GROMACS .gro file of C-alpha atoms in nm:
model
  408
    1MET     CA    1   5.891  -0.101  -5.355
    2LEU     CA    2   5.769   0.260  -5.366
    3LEU     CA    3   5.424   0.142  -5.470
    4LEU     CA    4   5.414  -0.109  -5.184
    5SER     CA    5   5.514   0.158  -4.934
    6SER     CA    6   5.245   0.393  -5.057
    7ASN     CA    7   4.983   0.115  -5.032
    8ILE     CA    8   5.086   0.046  -4.672
    9ALA     CA    9   5.070   0.418  -4.593
   10PHE     CA   10   4.721   0.449  -4.744
   11HIS     CA   11   4.615   0.135  -4.550
   12ASP     CA   12   4.740   0.288  -4.226
   13ILE     CA   13   4.563   0.614  -4.301
   14GLY     CA   14   4.240   0.418  -4.370
   15LYS     CA   15   4.273   0.235  -4.039
   16ILE     CA   16   4.329   0.563  -3.858
   17GLY     CA   17   4.022   0.712  -4.028
   18ARG     CA   18   3.804   0.417  -3.933
   19SER     CA   19   3.924   0.424  -3.572
   20GLU     CA   20   3.851   0.798  -3.552
   21ARG     CA   21   3.501   0.741  -3.688
   22LYS     CA   22   3.442   0.461  -3.436
   23GLU     CA   23   3.565   0.683  -3.156
   24LYS     CA   24   3.336   0.965  -3.265
   25LEU     CA   25   3.041   0.727  -3.288
   26TYR     CA   26   3.121   0.588  -2.942
   27THR     CA   27   3.154   0.939  -2.797
   28ARG     CA   28   2.825   1.044  -2.955
   29LYS     CA   29   2.650   0.731  -2.825
   30LYS     CA   30   2.792   0.787  -2.478
   31ARG     CA   31   2.674   1.148  -2.473
   32THR     CA   32   2.327   1.038  -2.586
   33GLU     CA   33   2.314   0.780  -2.308
   34GLN     CA   34   2.424   1.040  -2.056
   35ARG     CA   35   2.156   1.282  -2.174
   36THR     CA   36   1.895   1.002  -2.156
   37ARG     CA   37   2.000   0.915  -1.803
   38ALA     CA   38   1.993   1.280  -1.702
   39VAL     CA   39   1.640   1.319  -1.841
   40TYR     CA   40   1.531   0.997  -1.663
   41TYR     CA   41   1.675   1.107  -1.328
   42SER     CA   42   1.517   1.449  -1.374
   43ASP     CA   43   1.178   1.288  -1.444
   44TYR     CA   44   1.228   1.058  -1.144
   45LEU     CA   45   1.301   1.351  -0.915
   46PHE     CA   46   1.012   1.555  -1.053
   47THR     CA   47   0.766   1.263  -1.018
   48THR     CA   48   0.884   1.193  -0.664
   49ALA     CA   49   0.844   1.558  -0.566
   50SER     CA   50   0.497   1.569  -0.725
   51LEU     CA   51   0.383   1.257  -0.541
   52CYS     CA   52   0.520   1.384  -0.210
   53SER     CA   53   0.334   1.713  -0.260
   54ALA     CA   54   0.010   1.530  -0.342
   55ALA     CA   55   0.055   1.299  -0.042
   56ALA     CA   56   0.126   1.589   0.195
   57THR     CA   57  -0.174   1.782   0.068
   58GLY     CA   58  -0.398   1.477   0.108
   59ALA     CA   59  -0.266   1.415   0.460
   60TYR     CA   60  -0.334   1.775   0.557
   61ILE     CA   61  -0.688   1.770   0.416
   62GLY     CA   62  -0.758   1.432   0.576
   63ASN     CA   63  -0.641   1.539   0.921
   64ASN     CA   64  -0.743   1.904   0.938
   65THR     CA   65  -1.070   1.952   0.751
   66ALA     CA   66  -1.419   1.825   0.826
   67PHE     CA   67  -1.455   1.691   0.471
   68GLY     CA   68  -1.118   1.515   0.484
   69LYS     CA   69  -1.185   1.354   0.821
   70LYS     CA   70  -1.496   1.194   0.676
   71LEU     CA   71  -1.288   1.031   0.401
   72SER     CA   72  -0.951   0.968   0.579
   73GLY     CA   73  -0.603   1.084   0.483
   74PRO     CA   74  -0.517   0.796   0.243
   75VAL     CA   75  -0.833   0.850   0.039
   76CYS     CA   76  -0.763   1.224   0.022
   77SER     CA   77  -0.406   1.151  -0.091
   78MET     CA   78  -0.536   0.932  -0.370
   79LEU     CA   79  -0.772   1.210  -0.472
   80MET     CA   80  -0.480   1.455  -0.484
   81GLY     CA   81  -0.287   1.211  -0.701
   82TYR     CA   82  -0.587   1.187  -0.931
   83VAL     CA   83  -0.611   1.567  -0.947
   84LEU     CA   84  -0.246   1.567  -1.050
   85LYS     CA   85  -0.325   1.311  -1.322
   86ILE     CA   86  -0.607   1.514  -1.480
   87ASN     CA   87  -0.402   1.834  -1.473
   88PRO     CA   88  -0.338   1.913  -1.844
   89ILE     CA   89  -0.001   2.072  -1.761
   90TYR     CA   90   0.138   1.766  -1.584
   91SER     CA   91   0.244   1.459  -1.782
   92ALA     CA   92   0.283   1.147  -1.566
   93ASN     CA   93   0.554   0.890  -1.630
   94LEU     CA   94   0.373   0.569  -1.533
   95GLU     CA   95   0.691   0.357  -1.537
   96ILE     CA   96   0.858   0.585  -1.281
   97THR     CA   97   0.535   0.607  -1.079
   98GLY     CA   98   0.516   0.227  -1.058
   99SER     CA   99   0.879   0.207  -0.952
  100ILE     CA  100   0.823   0.460  -0.672
  101ARG     CA  101   0.515   0.271  -0.559
  102LEU     CA  102   0.715  -0.051  -0.522
  103ILE     CA  103   0.990   0.125  -0.327
  104VAL     CA  104   0.759   0.297  -0.078
  105SER     CA  105   0.555  -0.021  -0.021
  106ALA     CA  106   0.872  -0.220   0.053
  107LEU     CA  107   0.996   0.044   0.299
  108ALA     CA  108   0.656   0.091   0.465
  109THR     CA  109   0.603  -0.278   0.545
  110PRO     CA  110   0.871  -0.323   0.816
  111MET     CA  111   0.817   0.028   0.953
  112ILE     CA  112   0.446  -0.007   1.014
  113LEU     CA  113   0.487  -0.359   1.153
  114GLN     CA  114   0.743  -0.253   1.416
  115GLY     CA  115   0.445  -0.225   1.649
  116ALA     CA  116   0.313  -0.575   1.569
  117ASN     CA  117   0.432  -0.719   1.899
  118LEU     CA  118   0.214  -1.028   1.942
  119SER     CA  119   0.258  -1.027   2.321
  120ALA     CA  120   0.125  -0.670   2.351
  121ILE     CA  121  -0.153  -0.738   2.103
  122ARG     CA  122  -0.271  -1.032   2.314
  123ASN     CA  123  -0.334  -0.794   2.606
  124THR     CA  124  -0.595  -0.607   2.401
  125PHE     CA  125  -0.809  -0.919   2.353
  126ASN     CA  126  -1.093  -0.809   2.581
  127THR     CA  127  -1.093  -0.453   2.445
  128LEU     CA  128  -1.072  -0.462   2.067
  129LEU     CA  129  -0.918  -0.788   1.950
  130LYS     CA  130  -1.243  -0.987   1.973
  131PRO     CA  131  -1.438  -0.714   1.788
  132PHE     CA  132  -1.162  -0.694   1.527
  133VAL     CA  133  -1.173  -1.071   1.469
  134THR     CA  134  -1.551  -1.042   1.432
  135VAL     CA  135  -1.514  -0.763   1.177
  136ALA     CA  136  -1.248  -0.960   0.987
  137PHE     CA  137  -1.481  -1.260   0.962
  138VAL     CA  138  -1.757  -1.031   0.838
  139THR     CA  139  -1.524  -0.898   0.567
  140ILE     CA  140  -1.423  -1.250   0.464
  141PHE     CA  141  -1.785  -1.367   0.462
  142GLY     CA  142  -1.896  -1.065   0.260
  143GLY     CA  143  -1.613  -1.118   0.013
  144PHE     CA  144  -1.696  -1.487  -0.023
  145VAL     CA  145  -2.066  -1.421  -0.084
  146ALA     CA  146  -1.984  -1.144  -0.332
  147ALA     CA  147  -1.730  -1.364  -0.515
  148LYS     CA  148  -1.975  -1.652  -0.546
  149LEU     CA  149  -2.251  -1.423  -0.672
  150PHE     CA  150  -2.064  -1.202  -0.918
  151LEU     CA  151  -1.705  -1.304  -0.997
  152LYS     CA  152  -1.705  -1.524  -1.304
  153ASN     CA  153  -1.385  -1.384  -1.454
  154GLU     CA  154  -1.088  -1.579  -1.314
  155ILE     CA  155  -0.857  -1.279  -1.361
  156LEU     CA  156  -1.055  -1.079  -1.104
  157LYS     CA  157  -1.043  -1.341  -0.827
  158PRO     CA  158  -0.685  -1.260  -0.716
  159LEU     CA  159  -0.784  -0.892  -0.712
  160SER     CA  160  -1.082  -0.972  -0.490
  161ALA     CA  161  -0.845  -1.140  -0.244
  162ALA     CA  162  -0.626  -0.826  -0.249
  163LEU     CA  163  -0.930  -0.609  -0.167
  164ILE     CA  164  -1.011  -0.834   0.128
  165ALA     CA  165  -0.649  -0.796   0.242
  166LYS     CA  166  -0.681  -0.418   0.221
  167ASN     CA  167  -1.006  -0.414   0.418
  168ILE     CA  168  -0.862  -0.630   0.695
  169GLY     CA  169  -0.515  -0.476   0.693
  170SER     CA  170  -0.409  -0.178   0.484
  171GLY     CA  171  -0.239  -0.071   0.164
  172ILE     CA  172   0.076  -0.275   0.237
  173ASN     CA  173  -0.133  -0.594   0.246
  174TYR     CA  174  -0.305  -0.498  -0.079
  175ILE     CA  175   0.031  -0.453  -0.250
  176ALA     CA  176   0.178  -0.773  -0.106
  177THR     CA  177  -0.126  -0.979  -0.211
  178CYS     CA  178  -0.128  -0.830  -0.561
  179GLN     CA  179   0.242  -0.899  -0.610
  180THR     CA  180   0.217  -1.252  -0.472
  181LEU     CA  181  -0.083  -1.341  -0.689
  182GLY     CA  182   0.053  -1.165  -0.998
  183VAL     CA  183  -0.214  -0.896  -1.034
  184SER     CA  184  -0.124  -0.655  -1.314
  185PRO     CA  185  -0.055  -0.287  -1.233
  186HIS     CA  186  -0.362  -0.185  -1.435
  187LEU     CA  187  -0.591  -0.411  -1.232
  188GLN     CA  188  -0.425  -0.294  -0.909
  189SER     CA  189  -0.517   0.065  -0.993
  190GLN     CA  190  -0.867  -0.039  -1.103
  191GLY     CA  191  -0.922  -0.218  -0.772
  192LEU     CA  192  -0.810   0.085  -0.574
  193VAL     CA  193  -1.040   0.313  -0.773
  194VAL     CA  194  -1.343   0.096  -0.697
  195ASP     CA  195  -1.245   0.051  -0.332
  196ASN     CA  196  -1.186   0.421  -0.274
  197VAL     CA  197  -1.508   0.526  -0.444
  198LEU     CA  198  -1.690   0.301  -0.196
  199ALA     CA  199  -1.475   0.434   0.088
  200PHE     CA  200  -1.620   0.779   0.011
  201ILE     CA  201  -1.951   0.627   0.120
  202TYR     CA  202  -1.821   0.405   0.402
  203PHE     CA  203  -1.643   0.662   0.621
  204PRO     CA  204  -1.930   0.914   0.650
  205ILE     CA  205  -2.175   0.631   0.730
  206VAL     CA  206  -1.949   0.492   1.005
  207HIS     CA  207  -1.917   0.842   1.154
  208ILE     CA  208  -2.297   0.861   1.160
  209PHE     CA  209  -2.314   0.520   1.330
  210GLY     CA  210  -2.068   0.649   1.590
  211ASP     CA  211  -2.277   0.953   1.673
  212ARG     CA  212  -2.532   0.742   1.858
  213TYR     CA  213  -2.264   0.649   2.115
  214THR     CA  214  -2.086   0.986   2.120
  215GLN     CA  215  -2.406   1.166   2.221
  216LYS     CA  216  -2.429   0.955   2.536
  217ARG     CA  217  -2.083   1.055   2.655
  218ASN     CA  218  -1.943   1.363   2.825
  219MET     CA  219  -1.818   1.578   2.539
  220LYS     CA  220  -1.586   1.771   2.777
  221GLU     CA  221  -1.387   1.454   2.831
  222GLU     CA  222  -1.017   1.511   2.778
  223GLU     CA  223  -0.888   1.400   2.442
  224GLU     CA  224  -0.587   1.177   2.428
  225GLY     CA  225  -0.412   1.069   2.115
  226ALA     CA  226  -0.170   0.797   2.037
  227PRO     CA  227   0.183   0.875   2.153
  228THR     CA  228   0.380   1.048   1.879
  229ASP     CA  229   0.700   1.152   2.059
  230PHE     CA  230   1.025   1.024   1.911
  231SER     CA  231   1.377   1.151   1.861
  232THR     CA  232   1.629   1.148   1.579
  233GLU     CA  233   1.792   0.842   1.735
  234ASP     CA  234   1.458   0.661   1.725
  235VAL     CA  235   1.426   0.740   1.356
  236LYS     CA  236   1.778   0.607   1.292
  237THR     CA  237   1.701   0.288   1.483
  238SER     CA  238   1.376   0.239   1.291
  239LEU     CA  239   1.550   0.290   0.956
  240ALA     CA  240   1.835   0.055   1.048
  241LEU     CA  241   1.591  -0.219   1.146
  242THR     CA  242   1.390  -0.162   0.829
  243PHE     CA  243   1.690  -0.198   0.597
  244ALA     CA  244   1.815  -0.503   0.788
  245ILE     CA  245   1.474  -0.673   0.754
  246LEU     CA  246   1.453  -0.586   0.384
  247ALA     CA  247   1.803  -0.721   0.317
  248ALA     CA  248   1.726  -1.045   0.499
  249SER     CA  249   1.391  -1.073   0.318
  250HIS     CA  250   1.560  -1.029  -0.020
  251ILE     CA  251   1.809  -1.306   0.054
  252GLU     CA  252   1.534  -1.537   0.181
  253ALA     CA  253   1.310  -1.463  -0.120
  254GLU     CA  254   1.594  -1.544  -0.360
  255PHE     CA  255   1.660  -1.869  -0.171
  256TRP     CA  256   1.298  -1.986  -0.186
  257SER     CA  257   1.258  -1.882  -0.549
  258THR     CA  258   1.534  -2.128  -0.643
  259ILE     CA  259   1.354  -2.405  -0.454
  260LEU     CA  260   1.002  -2.321  -0.572
  261GLU     CA  261   1.044  -2.340  -0.947
  262GLY     CA  262   0.836  -2.095  -1.145
  263VAL     CA  263   0.783  -1.859  -0.849
  264ASP     CA  264   0.955  -1.524  -0.892
  265SER     CA  265   1.134  -1.383  -0.588
  266SER     CA  266   0.943  -1.053  -0.622
  267ARG     CA  267   0.621  -1.239  -0.535
  268LEU     CA  268   0.775  -1.381  -0.219
  269PHE     CA  269   0.953  -1.066  -0.101
  270LEU     CA  270   0.674  -0.877   0.077
  271PRO     CA  271   0.515  -1.181   0.251
  272ILE     CA  272   0.858  -1.281   0.380
  273ALA     CA  273   0.927  -0.922   0.490
  274THR     CA  274   0.594  -0.930   0.676
  275VAL     CA  275   0.688  -1.249   0.863
  276PHE     CA  276   1.036  -1.117   0.951
  277SER     CA  277   0.886  -0.787   1.071
  278ILE     CA  278   0.638  -0.961   1.300
  279LEU     CA  279   0.902  -1.192   1.445
  280THR     CA  280   1.144  -0.904   1.497
  281ALA     CA  281   0.881  -0.688   1.667
  282THR     CA  282   0.774  -0.976   1.892
  283PHE     CA  283   1.114  -1.097   2.006
  284LEU     CA  284   1.301  -0.765   2.022
  285ASN     CA  285   1.007  -0.575   2.176
  286PHE     CA  286   1.102  -0.228   2.047
  287LYS     CA  287   1.067   0.082   2.261
  288SER     CA  288   0.745   0.272   2.206
  289ASN     CA  289   0.938   0.570   2.066
  290VAL     CA  290   1.098   0.350   1.798
  291VAL     CA  291   0.754   0.209   1.712
  292ASN     CA  292   0.613   0.563   1.690
  293ALA     CA  293   0.895   0.671   1.459
  294GLY     CA  294   0.846   0.370   1.233
  295ASN     CA  295   0.470   0.416   1.228
  296PHE     CA  296   0.502   0.786   1.143
  297ILE     CA  297   0.744   0.727   0.855
  298GLY     CA  298   0.548   0.424   0.735
  299GLN     CA  299   0.223   0.621   0.726
  300CYS     CA  300   0.394   0.898   0.529
  301LEU     CA  301   0.514   0.638   0.278
  302LEU     CA  302   0.164   0.493   0.252
  303TYR     CA  303   0.030   0.840   0.172
  304ILE     CA  304   0.281   0.850  -0.116
  305PHE     CA  305   0.165   0.504  -0.225
  306PHE     CA  306  -0.198   0.617  -0.240
  307ALA     CA  307  -0.100   0.933  -0.424
  308SER     CA  308   0.086   0.721  -0.681
  309ALA     CA  309  -0.220   0.496  -0.713
  310GLY     CA  310  -0.432   0.803  -0.785
  311LEU     CA  311  -0.180   0.930  -1.038
  312SER     CA  312  -0.177   0.602  -1.231
  313SER     CA  313  -0.544   0.515  -1.183
  314PRO     CA  314  -0.803   0.514  -1.460
  315PRO     CA  315  -1.079   0.778  -1.449
  316LEU     CA  316  -1.306   0.750  -1.144
  317GLY     CA  317  -1.599   0.696  -1.376
  318HIS     CA  318  -1.443   0.363  -1.478
  319ALA     CA  319  -1.543   0.229  -1.137
  320PHE     CA  320  -1.899   0.226  -1.274
  321THR     CA  321  -1.835   0.158  -1.643
  322ASN     CA  322  -1.545  -0.093  -1.648
  323ASP     CA  323  -1.548  -0.441  -1.497
  324PRO     CA  324  -1.904  -0.445  -1.357
  325GLU     CA  325  -1.823  -0.776  -1.186
  326LEU     CA  326  -1.560  -0.601  -0.974
  327LEU     CA  327  -1.798  -0.318  -0.886
  328TYR     CA  328  -2.076  -0.560  -0.786
  329PHE     CA  329  -1.828  -0.762  -0.579
  330ALA     CA  330  -1.702  -0.455  -0.390
  331CYS     CA  331  -2.051  -0.310  -0.337
  332THR     CA  332  -2.178  -0.639  -0.194
  333MET     CA  333  -1.876  -0.679   0.034
  334TYR     CA  334  -1.912  -0.325   0.169
  335ALA     CA  335  -2.292  -0.357   0.205
  336ILE     CA  336  -2.260  -0.674   0.415
  337HIS     CA  337  -1.985  -0.513   0.621
  338LEU     CA  338  -2.186  -0.196   0.692
  339PHE     CA  339  -2.502  -0.391   0.775
  340ALA     CA  340  -2.312  -0.607   1.023
  341ILE     CA  341  -2.130  -0.326   1.206
  342GLY     CA  342  -2.427  -0.090   1.198
  343PHE     CA  343  -2.706  -0.325   1.304
  344LEU     CA  344  -2.603  -0.683   1.386
  345PHE     CA  345  -2.297  -0.624   1.607
  346SER     CA  346  -2.305  -0.248   1.651
  347SER     CA  347  -2.097  -0.105   1.938
  348ARG     CA  348  -1.821   0.150   1.989
  349GLU     CA  349  -1.562  -0.128   1.982
  350ILE     CA  350  -1.698  -0.278   1.660
  351LEU     CA  351  -1.694   0.059   1.484
  352VAL     CA  352  -1.333   0.131   1.586
  353ALA     CA  353  -1.230  -0.222   1.486
  354SER     CA  354  -1.399  -0.173   1.149
  355ASN     CA  355  -1.204   0.152   1.099
  356ALA     CA  356  -0.883  -0.030   1.192
  357GLY     CA  357  -0.951  -0.277   0.910
  358ILE     CA  358  -1.085  -0.050   0.638
  359GLY     CA  359  -0.871   0.254   0.713
  360GLY     CA  360  -0.573   0.123   0.911
  361PRO     CA  361  -0.435   0.195   1.261
  362ALA     CA  362  -0.395   0.571   1.219
  363THR     CA  363  -0.746   0.613   1.081
  364ALA     CA  364  -0.897   0.404   1.363
  365ALA     CA  365  -0.709   0.606   1.626
  366ALA     CA  366  -0.823   0.933   1.467
  367PHE     CA  367  -1.182   0.805   1.458
  368ALA     CA  368  -1.172   0.706   1.827
  369LYS     CA  369  -1.019   1.042   1.915
  370ALA     CA  370  -1.282   1.235   1.716
  371LYS     CA  371  -1.558   1.049   1.903
  372HIS     CA  372  -1.388   1.112   2.241
  373TRP     CA  373  -1.338   0.741   2.309
  374LYS     CA  374  -0.991   0.791   2.458
  375GLU     CA  375  -0.967   0.441   2.608
  376LEU     CA  376  -0.994   0.290   2.258
  377ILE     CA  377  -0.719   0.495   2.090
  378ALA     CA  378  -0.416   0.283   2.184
  379PRO     CA  379  -0.599  -0.052   2.130
  380ALA     CA  380  -0.707   0.076   1.788
  381ILE     CA  381  -0.343   0.107   1.684
  382LEU     CA  382  -0.261  -0.241   1.819
  383VAL     CA  383  -0.546  -0.420   1.642
  384GLY     CA  384  -0.465  -0.224   1.327
  385ASN     CA  385  -0.123  -0.384   1.347
  386VAL     CA  386  -0.292  -0.724   1.383
  387GLY     CA  387  -0.460  -0.659   1.049
  388ASN     CA  388  -0.132  -0.550   0.891
  389ALA     CA  389   0.037  -0.863   1.025
  390PHE     CA  390  -0.210  -1.126   0.909
  391ALA     CA  391  -0.425  -0.980   0.628
  392THR     CA  392  -0.188  -1.085   0.348
  393PHE     CA  393  -0.190  -1.450   0.455
  394ILE     CA  394  -0.567  -1.449   0.509
  395ALA     CA  395  -0.612  -1.312   0.156
  396LEU     CA  396  -0.381  -1.575   0.004
  397ILE     CA  397  -0.581  -1.851   0.176
  398PHE     CA  398  -0.904  -1.689   0.057
  399SER     CA  399  -0.771  -1.677  -0.300
  400SER     CA  400  -0.681  -2.048  -0.306
  401PHE     CA  401  -1.013  -2.136  -0.144
  402VAL     CA  402  -1.218  -1.942  -0.398
  403LYS     CA  403  -1.023  -2.097  -0.685
  404SER     CA  404  -1.058  -2.450  -0.552
  405LYS     CA  405  -1.428  -2.404  -0.488
  406SER     CA  406  -1.494  -2.249  -0.829
  407SER     CA  407  -1.317  -2.531  -1.010
  408VAL     CA  408  -1.527  -2.801  -0.842
   0.00000   0.00000   0.00000
C-alpha cells in the first residue's frame, strides 16, 4: 500500500512537471509571437512613413520645380521611391510594400472616380472629349501595332494591356488590369520602370509641342486652376462613400467568384469597384467640393502607389537590359502616340487630352495651366476621369483581342 501511494505521488509530480514545462513552452512561444508581431508592425509603420515621405517629396518636386514639371508628380514620386531603394542604409520590406500598394490602390479608385459623372462628362464633348477619344484610339492602335511586331512572349501580353490602361487612364487602371489578368508583382514593377523611363522623354516633348500654341497667346492672361476648396465635412463624406463602395465591391466580388469558378475575387474587386464608383458618381451627382476632396486624397494615395512602385522596382537600367520585347513594345507605342499628337492631329486640345491619358487628370490640368489655356483646365479633369472610368475595360478587351488574334 505504501509503495502504491508513493507511485501515485511520483506520477502526480511527473504530471505537474510536464504541465509546467508545457506552460513555459506556451508562454515562451506566445512572447516570441508577440515580439514578431511588434517587429512586423514596426516595419509596417516605418515603411509607410518612408513611402509617404518619398511621395510628398516627389509631389513637391513635380509641382514646384521646372525639372519636376517636365516629368510630372507621379514620375518624380517613383524616382524618390527608387532613391529610397538604392539607399544603402534603408532596407525595404517588399512584402509590406506590396501590401501598402494594394491598400492605397483600393482606396484611390473610388475617390478619384467621384468626379466621373457621365452627365457632366457628356457636356465636354465639343471641348476635349472628341480629342480624348482620338488620343485613346491612337494609344490602342500603337499598342496593337507594337504587340503584333514585338510581343512573342505570352506572359508579356497581359502587361501590355495594363500599359495601355495606364496610358488611357492612370495608375489605378494599371493596377486593376494587372490584378484582373494575373500579372505578377515583379512584372508590374518592370512595366512601370519601362513606362516611366519613356515618360521622362514624353513629358518634355509634349511641353515643347505646346510652346507653338502658347507663343500665340497673351501671356498676361489670368491663370485659373481647377477648384480645390473643400472642408472637413467634404472629406468625411468622401471617405464614407469610398468605404461604402469598397464594402459593396467586396461583397459583389465574393458573389461572382463563387459563380465564376476558377476566378479569384481579388481579380474582380477593382473592376467592380470602378463600375460602382461610376454609377454612384453619375446617379448621386456629388457636390464639387466632395469631388475635390476625393480627388485630392486619391491623388495623394496615387503618389504613394508610385513611390512604392519605385521602391520595389528593379534597377532603371533593366528597362534596357531585361525583356527587350517589352522595351520595344513600349517605345513603339510611345513613338506612334507622339507622332500622332505632334504632327497628325496636333492642337492644344489634343495635347491636353494626351496629358490626361498619359499623366492623369491632375497632370493634364497642370499642363493646361502652365500653358495659360485656362478654358481647358476643367475639361482636362473631366476627360481624365473618362480615362479612369473606362481604361480598365478597354485594356481587358484589348488583352482578349490580342490573345485571340495571336492564337489564330
